[in-house]
Protein backbone atom coordinates (compact mmCIF):
# COMPACT_ATOMS: atom_id res chain seq x y z
CA UNK A 1 0.00 0.00 0.00
CA UNK A 2 1.48 3.31 -1.13
CA UNK A 3 0.21 6.18 1.03
CA UNK A 4 0.41 9.29 -1.11
CA UNK A 5 -0.53 12.93 -0.98
CA UNK A 6 -2.98 13.25 -3.87
CA UNK A 7 -2.32 15.61 -6.75
CA UNK A 8 1.30 15.07 -7.80
CA UNK A 9 2.96 13.78 -10.94
CA UNK A 10 5.51 11.71 -9.07
CA UNK A 11 3.39 9.39 -6.89
CA UNK A 12 1.48 7.85 -9.83
CA UNK A 13 4.76 7.48 -11.70
CA UNK A 14 6.22 5.58 -8.72
CA UNK A 15 3.18 3.29 -8.60
CA UNK A 16 3.55 2.59 -12.31
CA UNK A 17 7.21 1.65 -11.98
CA UNK A 18 6.44 -0.74 -9.13
CA UNK A 19 3.55 -2.29 -11.08
CA UNK A 20 5.83 -2.82 -14.08
CA UNK A 21 8.53 -4.45 -11.94
CA UNK A 22 5.97 -6.76 -10.35
CA UNK A 23 4.40 -7.67 -13.70
CA UNK A 24 7.80 -8.80 -14.96
CA UNK A 25 7.70 -11.45 -12.21
CA UNK A 26 4.11 -12.60 -12.78
CA UNK A 27 0.48 -11.44 -12.60
CA UNK A 28 0.16 -8.03 -10.94
CA UNK A 29 -2.67 -5.61 -10.26
CA UNK A 30 -2.69 -1.92 -9.41
CA UNK A 31 -5.47 -0.69 -7.15
CA UNK A 32 -6.51 2.94 -7.58
CA UNK A 33 -8.65 5.10 -5.31
CA UNK A 34 -11.20 5.58 -8.07
CA UNK A 35 -14.91 4.70 -7.68
CA UNK A 36 -15.79 1.10 -8.47
CA UNK A 37 -18.40 2.46 -10.86
CA UNK A 38 -15.53 3.44 -13.21
CA UNK A 39 -14.16 -0.13 -13.45
CA UNK A 40 -15.88 -1.02 -16.73
CA UNK A 41 -14.74 2.23 -18.37
CA UNK A 42 -11.15 1.62 -17.22
CA UNK A 43 -11.16 -1.91 -18.62
CA UNK A 44 -12.58 -0.62 -21.91
CA UNK A 45 -9.75 1.91 -22.13
CA UNK A 46 -7.10 -0.68 -21.27
CA UNK A 47 -8.36 -2.81 -24.17
CA UNK A 48 -8.42 0.16 -26.58
CA UNK A 49 -5.81 1.69 -28.85
CA UNK A 50 -5.43 4.59 -26.42
CA UNK A 51 -6.43 7.12 -29.06
CA UNK A 52 -8.28 10.39 -28.55
CA UNK A 53 -11.70 8.78 -28.86
CA UNK A 54 -10.87 6.20 -26.18
CA UNK A 55 -9.45 8.90 -23.90
CA UNK A 56 -12.55 11.04 -24.36
CA UNK A 57 -14.83 8.13 -23.45
CA UNK A 58 -12.89 7.40 -20.27
CA UNK A 59 -12.68 11.02 -19.14
CA UNK A 60 -16.39 11.59 -19.79
CA UNK A 61 -17.16 9.59 -16.64
CA UNK A 62 -18.68 11.41 -13.68
CA UNK A 63 -15.58 10.82 -11.54
CA UNK A 64 -13.22 12.55 -13.97
CA UNK A 65 -15.69 15.36 -14.61
CA UNK A 66 -16.45 16.22 -10.99
CA UNK A 67 -13.55 15.15 -8.73
CA UNK A 68 -10.82 17.77 -8.31
CA UNK A 69 -8.84 16.46 -5.30
CA UNK A 70 -5.93 14.93 -7.23
CA UNK A 71 -7.28 11.42 -7.70
CA UNK A 72 -8.62 12.46 -11.09
CA UNK A 73 -5.41 14.18 -12.15
CA UNK A 74 -3.65 14.14 -15.48
CA UNK A 75 -0.94 12.05 -13.83
CA UNK A 76 -3.52 9.44 -12.77
CA UNK A 77 -4.79 9.23 -16.33
CA UNK A 78 -1.17 8.92 -17.51
CA UNK A 79 -0.75 6.03 -15.07
CA UNK A 80 -3.75 4.23 -16.56
CA UNK A 81 -2.35 4.87 -20.05
CA UNK A 82 1.02 3.47 -18.90
CA UNK A 83 -0.64 0.29 -17.68
CA UNK A 84 -2.46 0.05 -21.03
CA UNK A 85 0.90 0.17 -22.82
CA UNK A 86 2.35 -2.48 -20.52
CA UNK A 87 -0.59 -4.73 -21.36
CA UNK A 88 0.06 -4.15 -25.07
CA UNK A 89 3.53 -5.57 -24.41
CA UNK A 90 1.77 -8.66 -23.01
CA UNK A 91 2.74 -7.99 -19.41
CA UNK A 92 0.21 -9.57 -17.00
CA UNK A 93 -0.93 -6.37 -15.27
CA UNK A 94 -4.37 -4.94 -14.62
CA UNK A 95 -6.16 -2.21 -12.65
CA UNK A 96 -8.92 -2.40 -10.09
CA UNK A 97 -10.88 0.56 -8.75
CA UNK A 98 -11.75 0.25 -5.08
CA UNK A 99 -13.29 3.52 -3.88
CA UNK A 100 -16.94 3.87 -2.91
CA UNK A 101 -19.04 6.88 -3.88
CA UNK A 102 -19.68 8.50 -0.50
CA UNK A 103 -20.20 6.49 2.66
CA UNK A 104 -22.56 3.56 2.71
CA UNK A 105 -25.00 3.64 5.60
CA UNK A 106 -23.26 2.67 8.82
CA UNK A 107 -19.87 2.16 7.12
CA UNK A 108 -17.04 4.69 7.23
CA UNK A 109 -15.08 5.57 4.11
CA UNK A 110 -12.01 3.65 5.32
CA UNK A 111 -14.09 0.58 6.15
CA UNK A 112 -15.59 0.71 2.66
CA UNK A 113 -12.14 1.05 1.06
CA UNK A 114 -10.80 -1.83 3.15
CA UNK A 115 -13.80 -3.96 2.21
CA UNK A 116 -13.21 -3.42 -1.51
CA UNK A 117 -9.50 -4.20 -1.24
CA UNK A 118 -10.15 -7.28 0.89
CA UNK A 119 -12.75 -8.64 -1.52
CA UNK A 120 -10.37 -8.33 -4.47
CA UNK A 121 -7.39 -9.69 -2.57
CA UNK A 122 -9.16 -12.83 -1.38
CA UNK A 123 -10.16 -13.62 -4.97
CA UNK A 124 -6.62 -13.08 -6.31
CA UNK A 125 -4.25 -14.45 -3.67
CA UNK A 126 -1.49 -15.26 -6.18
CA UNK A 127 -1.52 -11.83 -7.82
CA UNK A 128 1.00 -9.22 -6.74
CA UNK A 129 -1.00 -6.22 -5.56
CA UNK A 130 -0.01 -2.57 -5.40
CA UNK A 131 -2.52 -0.14 -3.90
CA UNK A 132 -2.15 3.61 -4.41
CA UNK A 133 -4.26 5.53 -1.91
CA UNK A 134 -4.22 8.52 0.41
CA UNK A 135 -1.65 8.45 3.19
CA UNK A 136 -4.36 8.39 5.87
CA UNK A 137 -6.02 5.32 4.37
CA UNK A 138 -2.79 3.29 4.03
CA UNK A 139 -1.71 3.85 7.65
CA UNK A 140 -1.58 0.92 10.10
CA UNK A 141 -2.35 3.17 13.07
CA UNK A 142 -5.34 1.95 15.08
CA UNK A 143 -6.72 5.48 15.23
CA UNK A 144 -5.63 8.70 13.55
CA UNK A 145 -6.87 12.01 14.89
CA UNK A 146 -7.33 14.64 12.20
CA UNK A 147 -8.72 17.79 13.72
CA UNK A 148 -11.96 16.78 15.40
CA UNK A 149 -12.17 13.50 13.47
CA UNK A 150 -10.99 10.10 14.69
CA UNK A 151 -10.28 7.74 11.80
CA UNK A 152 -9.61 3.99 11.82
CA UNK A 153 -7.53 3.64 8.62
CA UNK A 154 -8.09 1.02 5.96
CA UNK A 155 -4.50 -0.17 6.45
CA UNK A 156 -5.27 -1.06 10.06
CA UNK A 157 -8.53 -2.79 9.10
CA UNK A 158 -6.58 -4.94 6.63
CA UNK A 159 -3.99 -5.93 9.22
CA UNK A 160 -4.86 -9.63 9.08
CA UNK A 161 -3.81 -9.63 5.41
CA UNK A 162 -0.39 -8.25 6.43
CA UNK A 163 -0.06 -5.43 3.90
CA UNK A 164 3.19 -3.48 3.68
CA UNK A 165 2.41 0.22 3.88
CA UNK A 166 4.90 2.71 2.47
CA UNK A 167 4.50 6.42 3.16
CA UNK A 168 5.37 8.43 0.06
CA UNK A 169 7.32 11.49 1.26
CA UNK A 170 8.74 14.36 -0.71
CA UNK A 171 10.89 17.50 -0.61
CA UNK A 172 9.36 20.95 -0.95
CA UNK A 173 7.21 21.30 -4.02
CA UNK A 174 3.60 21.51 -5.12
CA UNK A 175 0.41 19.48 -5.53
CA UNK A 176 -3.00 20.10 -7.05
CA UNK A 177 -5.55 19.90 -4.26
CA UNK A 178 -8.72 21.41 -2.83
CA UNK A 179 -7.67 22.91 0.53
CA UNK A 180 -10.44 24.19 0.34
CA UNK A 181 -9.86 26.11 -2.90
CA UNK A 182 -8.88 23.90 -5.83
CA UNK A 183 -5.55 24.69 -7.40
CA UNK A 184 -1.79 24.42 -6.98
CA UNK A 185 -0.64 24.39 -3.36
CA UNK A 186 2.86 24.39 -1.94
CA UNK A 187 3.82 21.42 0.25
CA UNK A 188 6.90 19.95 1.88
CA UNK A 189 9.31 20.76 4.63
CA UNK A 190 12.90 21.99 4.80
CA UNK A 191 13.50 19.04 7.14
CA UNK A 192 13.37 16.70 4.10
CA UNK A 193 15.21 18.98 1.68
CA UNK A 194 18.51 17.05 1.84
CA UNK A 195 17.10 13.53 2.05
CA UNK A 196 18.11 11.39 -0.90
CA UNK A 197 15.38 9.71 -2.99
CA UNK A 198 14.67 6.10 -2.06
CA UNK A 199 13.39 3.85 0.71
CA UNK A 200 13.85 4.52 4.44
CA UNK A 201 13.13 2.28 7.44
CA UNK A 202 11.34 5.11 9.20
CA UNK A 203 8.45 7.44 8.48
CA UNK A 204 7.22 10.80 9.80
CA UNK A 205 3.59 9.66 10.16
CA UNK A 206 1.91 7.22 12.58
CA UNK A 207 1.17 3.78 11.20
CA UNK A 208 4.20 3.55 8.93
CA UNK A 209 7.62 2.02 9.44
CA UNK A 210 8.76 2.46 5.83
CA UNK A 211 8.81 5.54 3.64
CA UNK A 212 9.89 6.38 0.10
CA UNK A 213 11.36 9.80 -0.61
CA UNK A 214 10.45 11.13 -4.04
CA UNK A 215 13.11 13.11 -5.92
CA UNK A 216 10.61 15.95 -6.39
CA UNK A 217 6.91 16.74 -6.14
CA UNK A 218 5.07 18.78 -8.76
CA UNK A 219 1.37 19.52 -9.16
CA UNK A 220 -0.74 17.57 -11.62
CA UNK A 221 -4.03 19.32 -12.49
CA UNK A 222 -7.28 17.49 -13.34
CA UNK A 223 -7.06 15.29 -16.44
CA UNK A 224 -9.98 17.13 -18.01
CA UNK A 225 -7.87 20.30 -18.09
CA UNK A 226 -6.06 18.76 -21.04
CA UNK A 227 -2.59 19.25 -19.62
CA UNK A 228 -0.12 17.60 -17.29
C-alpha positions as a printed Julia matrix, in Angstrom:
228×3 Matrix{Float64}:
   0.0     0.0     0.0
   1.48    3.31   -1.13
   0.21    6.18    1.03
   0.41    9.29   -1.11
  -0.53   12.93   -0.98
  -2.98   13.25   -3.87
  -2.32   15.61   -6.75
   1.3    15.07   -7.8
   2.96   13.78  -10.94
   5.51   11.71   -9.07
   3.39    9.39   -6.89
   1.48    7.85   -9.83
   4.76    7.48  -11.7
   6.22    5.58   -8.72
   3.18    3.29   -8.6
   3.55    2.59  -12.31
   7.21    1.65  -11.98
   6.44   -0.74   -9.13
   3.55   -2.29  -11.08
   5.83   -2.82  -14.08
   8.53   -4.45  -11.94
   5.97   -6.76  -10.35
   4.4    -7.67  -13.7
   7.8    -8.8   -14.96
   7.7   -11.45  -12.21
   4.11  -12.6   -12.78
   0.48  -11.44  -12.6
   0.16   -8.03  -10.94
  -2.67   -5.61  -10.26
  -2.69   -1.92   -9.41
  -5.47   -0.69   -7.15
  -6.51    2.94   -7.58
  -8.65    5.1    -5.31
 -11.2     5.58   -8.07
 -14.91    4.7    -7.68
 -15.79    1.1    -8.47
 -18.4     2.46  -10.86
 -15.53    3.44  -13.21
 -14.16   -0.13  -13.45
 -15.88   -1.02  -16.73
 -14.74    2.23  -18.37
 -11.15    1.62  -17.22
 -11.16   -1.91  -18.62
 -12.58   -0.62  -21.91
  -9.75    1.91  -22.13
  -7.1    -0.68  -21.27
  -8.36   -2.81  -24.17
  -8.42    0.16  -26.58
  -5.81    1.69  -28.85
  -5.43    4.59  -26.42
  -6.43    7.12  -29.06
  -8.28   10.39  -28.55
 -11.7     8.78  -28.86
 -10.87    6.2   -26.18
  -9.45    8.9   -23.9
 -12.55   11.04  -24.36
 -14.83    8.13  -23.45
 -12.89    7.4   -20.27
 -12.68   11.02  -19.14
 -16.39   11.59  -19.79
 -17.16    9.59  -16.64
 -18.68   11.41  -13.68
 -15.58   10.82  -11.54
 -13.22   12.55  -13.97
 -15.69   15.36  -14.61
 -16.45   16.22  -10.99
 -13.55   15.15   -8.73
 -10.82   17.77   -8.31
  -8.84   16.46   -5.3
  -5.93   14.93   -7.23
  -7.28   11.42   -7.7
  -8.62   12.46  -11.09
  -5.41   14.18  -12.15
  -3.65   14.14  -15.48
  -0.94   12.05  -13.83
  -3.52    9.44  -12.77
  -4.79    9.23  -16.33
  -1.17    8.92  -17.51
  -0.75    6.03  -15.07
  -3.75    4.23  -16.56
  -2.35    4.87  -20.05
   1.02    3.47  -18.9
  -0.64    0.29  -17.68
  -2.46    0.05  -21.03
   0.9     0.17  -22.82
   2.35   -2.48  -20.52
  -0.59   -4.73  -21.36
   0.06   -4.15  -25.07
   3.53   -5.57  -24.41
   1.77   -8.66  -23.01
   2.74   -7.99  -19.41
   0.21   -9.57  -17.0
  -0.93   -6.37  -15.27
  -4.37   -4.94  -14.62
  -6.16   -2.21  -12.65
  -8.92   -2.4   -10.09
 -10.88    0.56   -8.75
 -11.75    0.25   -5.08
 -13.29    3.52   -3.88
 -16.94    3.87   -2.91
 -19.04    6.88   -3.88
 -19.68    8.5    -0.5
 -20.2     6.49    2.66
 -22.56    3.56    2.71
 -25.0     3.64    5.6
 -23.26    2.67    8.82
 -19.87    2.16    7.12
 -17.04    4.69    7.23
 -15.08    5.57    4.11
 -12.01    3.65    5.32
 -14.09    0.58    6.15
 -15.59    0.71    2.66
 -12.14    1.05    1.06
 -10.8    -1.83    3.15
 -13.8    -3.96    2.21
 -13.21   -3.42   -1.51
  -9.5    -4.2    -1.24
 -10.15   -7.28    0.89
 -12.75   -8.64   -1.52
 -10.37   -8.33   -4.47
  -7.39   -9.69   -2.57
  -9.16  -12.83   -1.38
 -10.16  -13.62   -4.97
  -6.62  -13.08   -6.31
  -4.25  -14.45   -3.67
  -1.49  -15.26   -6.18
  -1.52  -11.83   -7.82
   1.0    -9.22   -6.74
  -1.0    -6.22   -5.56
  -0.01   -2.57   -5.4
  -2.52   -0.14   -3.9
  -2.15    3.61   -4.41
  -4.26    5.53   -1.91
  -4.22    8.52    0.41
  -1.65    8.45    3.19
  -4.36    8.39    5.87
  -6.02    5.32    4.37
  -2.79    3.29    4.03
  -1.71    3.85    7.65
  -1.58    0.92   10.1
  -2.35    3.17   13.07
  -5.34    1.95   15.08
  -6.72    5.48   15.23
  -5.63    8.7    13.55
  -6.87   12.01   14.89
  -7.33   14.64   12.2
  -8.72   17.79   13.72
 -11.96   16.78   15.4
 -12.17   13.5    13.47
 -10.99   10.1    14.69
 -10.28    7.74   11.8
  -9.61    3.99   11.82
  -7.53    3.64    8.62
  -8.09    1.02    5.96
  -4.5    -0.17    6.45
  -5.27   -1.06   10.06
  -8.53   -2.79    9.1
  -6.58   -4.94    6.63
  -3.99   -5.93    9.22
  -4.86   -9.63    9.08
  -3.81   -9.63    5.41
  -0.39   -8.25    6.43
  -0.06   -5.43    3.9
   3.19   -3.48    3.68
   2.41    0.22    3.88
   4.9     2.71    2.47
   4.5     6.42    3.16
   5.37    8.43    0.06
   7.32   11.49    1.26
   8.74   14.36   -0.71
  10.89   17.5    -0.61
   9.36   20.95   -0.95
   7.21   21.3    -4.02
   3.6    21.51   -5.12
   0.41   19.48   -5.53
  -3.0    20.1    -7.05
  -5.55   19.9    -4.26
  -8.72   21.41   -2.83
  -7.67   22.91    0.53
 -10.44   24.19    0.34
  -9.86   26.11   -2.9
  -8.88   23.9    -5.83
  -5.55   24.69   -7.4
  -1.79   24.42   -6.98
  -0.64   24.39   -3.36
   2.86   24.39   -1.94
   3.82   21.42    0.25
   6.9    19.95    1.88
   9.31   20.76    4.63
  12.9    21.99    4.8
  13.5    19.04    7.14
  13.37   16.7     4.1
  15.21   18.98    1.68
  18.51   17.05    1.84
  17.1    13.53    2.05
  18.11   11.39   -0.9
  15.38    9.71   -2.99
  14.67    6.1    -2.06
  13.39    3.85    0.71
  13.85    4.52    4.44
  13.13    2.28    7.44
  11.34    5.11    9.2
   8.45    7.44    8.48
   7.22   10.8     9.8
   3.59    9.66   10.16
   1.91    7.22   12.58
   1.17    3.78   11.2
   4.2     3.55    8.93
   7.62    2.02    9.44
   8.76    2.46    5.83
   8.81    5.54    3.64
   9.89    6.38    0.1
  11.36    9.8    -0.61
  10.45   11.13   -4.04
  13.11   13.11   -5.92
  10.61   15.95   -6.39
   6.91   16.74   -6.14
   5.07   18.78   -8.76
   1.37   19.52   -9.16
  -0.74   17.57  -11.62
  -4.03   19.32  -12.49
  -7.28   17.49  -13.34
  -7.06   15.29  -16.44
  -9.98   17.13  -18.01
  -7.87   20.3   -18.09
  -6.06   18.76  -21.04
  -2.59   19.25  -19.62
  -0.12   17.6   -17.29
